[in-house]
Amino acid sequence: MYATVEDVEKRCGCSLSLDEIDWCRSLLEDAAVIVDTYGRNASDDAKKVVSCNMVVRMIRNNTDQDVPIGASQGTISALGYSQTWSLGSGSAGELYLTKLDKKILGCGNRIAFSGPFVED
């Protein structure tokens, strides 16, 4: 793991419950796998920032906030009970990397990220 539960709490600006702490640790482990897949050669600081970003999005999407984190468009109606959200990248309920996360890891907006003549 590149980030700790305390790092996530600082970024969220809240204290997590005991159940949320266990969930957060599990998310941080999963985020580390995803981060390593995209940014194996990124710095530890970059991996920490991206891991925190991913987990904070997930935690905030599962709270009782009015607008999900990562929503690019939204619609709210009143008496017709309508509510629609469009998520920019990824979706609620999964860990995902944004374009910024990929840039931080050093793999965003490249035409060819790896090839037969590229050394890892």
Coordinates of C-alpha atoms in Angstrom, one line a residue:
M1 CA 0.0 0.0 0.0
Y2 CA 1.2 3.5 -0.8
A3 CA -1.1 5.4 1.5
T4 CA -2.5 4.8 5.0
V5 CA -6.0 5.1 6.5
E6 CA -4.7 8.3 8.2
D7 CA -3.8 9.8 4.8
V8 CA -7.3 9.1 3.6
E9 CA -8.9 10.6 6.7
K10 CA -6.8 13.7 6.3
R11 CA -7.9 14.0 2.6
C12 CA -11.6 13.4 3.5
G13 CA -11.5 15.7 6.4
C14 CA -13.3 13.2 8.6
S15 CA -12.8 10.3 10.9
L16 CA -13.7 6.8 9.7
S17 CA -15.6 4.3 11.8
L18 CA -14.1 0.9 12.6
D19 CA -16.0 -0.8 9.8
E20 CA -15.0 2.0 7.4
I21 CA -11.3 1.7 8.5
D22 CA -11.3 -2.0 7.5
W23 CA -13.0 -1.2 4.2
C24 CA -10.5 1.6 3.6
R25 CA -7.5 -0.7 4.1
S26 CA -9.0 -3.1 1.6
L27 CA -9.6 -0.3 -0.9
L28 CA -6.0 0.9 -0.4
E29 CA -4.7 -2.6 -1.2
D30 CA -6.8 -2.8 -4.3
A31 CA -5.7 0.8 -5.3
A32 CA -2.1 -0.2 -5.0
V33 CA -2.6 -3.0 -7.5
I34 CA -4.3 -0.7 -10.0
V35 CA -1.6 2.0 -9.4
D36 CA 1.2 -0.5 -10.0
T37 CA -0.5 -1.6 -13.2
Y38 CA -0.5 1.9 -14.6
G39 CA 2.5 3.5 -13.0
R40 CA 5.0 0.9 -12.0
N41 CA 7.9 3.5 -12.4
A42 CA 6.1 6.4 -10.8
S43 CA 7.5 7.9 -7.6
D44 CA 6.1 6.8 -4.2
D45 CA 4.7 10.3 -3.6
A46 CA 2.8 10.1 -6.9
K47 CA 1.5 6.6 -6.0
K48 CA 0.4 7.9 -2.6
V49 CA -1.6 10.8 -4.1
V50 CA -3.3 8.6 -6.7
S51 CA -4.1 5.9 -4.1
C52 CA -5.7 8.5 -1.8
N53 CA -7.6 10.0 -4.8
M54 CA -9.1 6.7 -5.7
V55 CA -10.1 5.7 -2.2
V56 CA -11.5 9.1 -1.3
R57 CA -13.7 9.0 -4.4
M58 CA -15.0 5.6 -3.4
I59 CA -15.6 6.6 0.2
R60 CA -17.4 9.9 -0.7
N61 CA -19.5 8.2 -3.3
N62 CA -20.9 5.9 -0.6
T63 CA -21.9 8.6 1.9
D64 CA -25.1 10.6 2.0
Q65 CA -23.9 13.5 -0.1
D66 CA -26.1 15.2 -2.6
V67 CA -23.8 14.9 -5.6
P68 CA -21.5 12.0 -6.2
I69 CA -17.8 12.7 -6.5
G70 CA -16.8 12.5 -10.1
A71 CA -20.2 13.4 -11.5
S72 CA -19.9 15.5 -14.6
Q73 CA -23.6 16.2 -15.0
G74 CA -26.6 16.0 -12.8
T75 CA -30.4 16.4 -12.8
I76 CA -32.7 16.8 -9.9
S77 CA -36.5 17.1 -10.1
A78 CA -38.9 17.6 -7.3
L79 CA -42.3 16.0 -7.1
G80 CA -41.6 13.7 -10.0
Y81 CA -38.9 12.0 -7.9
S82 CA -36.2 12.1 -10.6
Q83 CA -32.4 12.2 -10.1
T84 CA -29.8 11.5 -12.8
W85 CA -26.0 11.7 -12.6
S86 CA -23.4 11.2 -15.3
L87 CA -20.0 10.1 -14.1
G88 CA -17.0 11.4 -16.0
S89 CA -14.8 8.4 -15.7
G90 CA -15.3 5.2 -13.9
S91 CA -18.5 4.8 -12.0
A92 CA -19.9 4.7 -8.5
G93 CA -18.9 1.5 -6.7
E94 CA -15.5 0.9 -8.3
L95 CA -12.0 2.2 -8.0
Y96 CA -10.9 4.0 -11.1
L97 CA -8.2 6.4 -12.4
T98 CA -9.0 9.8 -13.7
K99 CA -7.1 11.5 -16.5
L100 CA -5.3 13.5 -13.9
D101 CA -4.4 10.4 -11.9
K102 CA -2.9 8.8 -15.0
K103 CA -0.9 12.0 -15.7
I104 CA 0.4 12.0 -12.1
L105 CA 1.5 8.4 -12.7
G106 CA 3.2 9.4 -15.9
C107 CA 1.0 7.5 -18.3
G108 CA -1.7 9.9 -19.4
N109 CA -2.3 11.0 -23.0
R110 CA 0.5 9.1 -24.6
I111 CA 0.1 7.6 -28.0
A112 CA 2.1 4.4 -27.2
F113 CA 2.6 3.7 -23.5
S114 CA 4.7 0.5 -24.2
G115 CA 6.0 -1.3 -27.2
P116 CA 8.4 -4.0 -28.2
F117 CA 11.4 -1.7 -28.2
V118 CA 10.7 0.1 -24.9
E119 CA 12.6 -1.1 -21.9
D120 CA 10.7 -1.3 -18.6

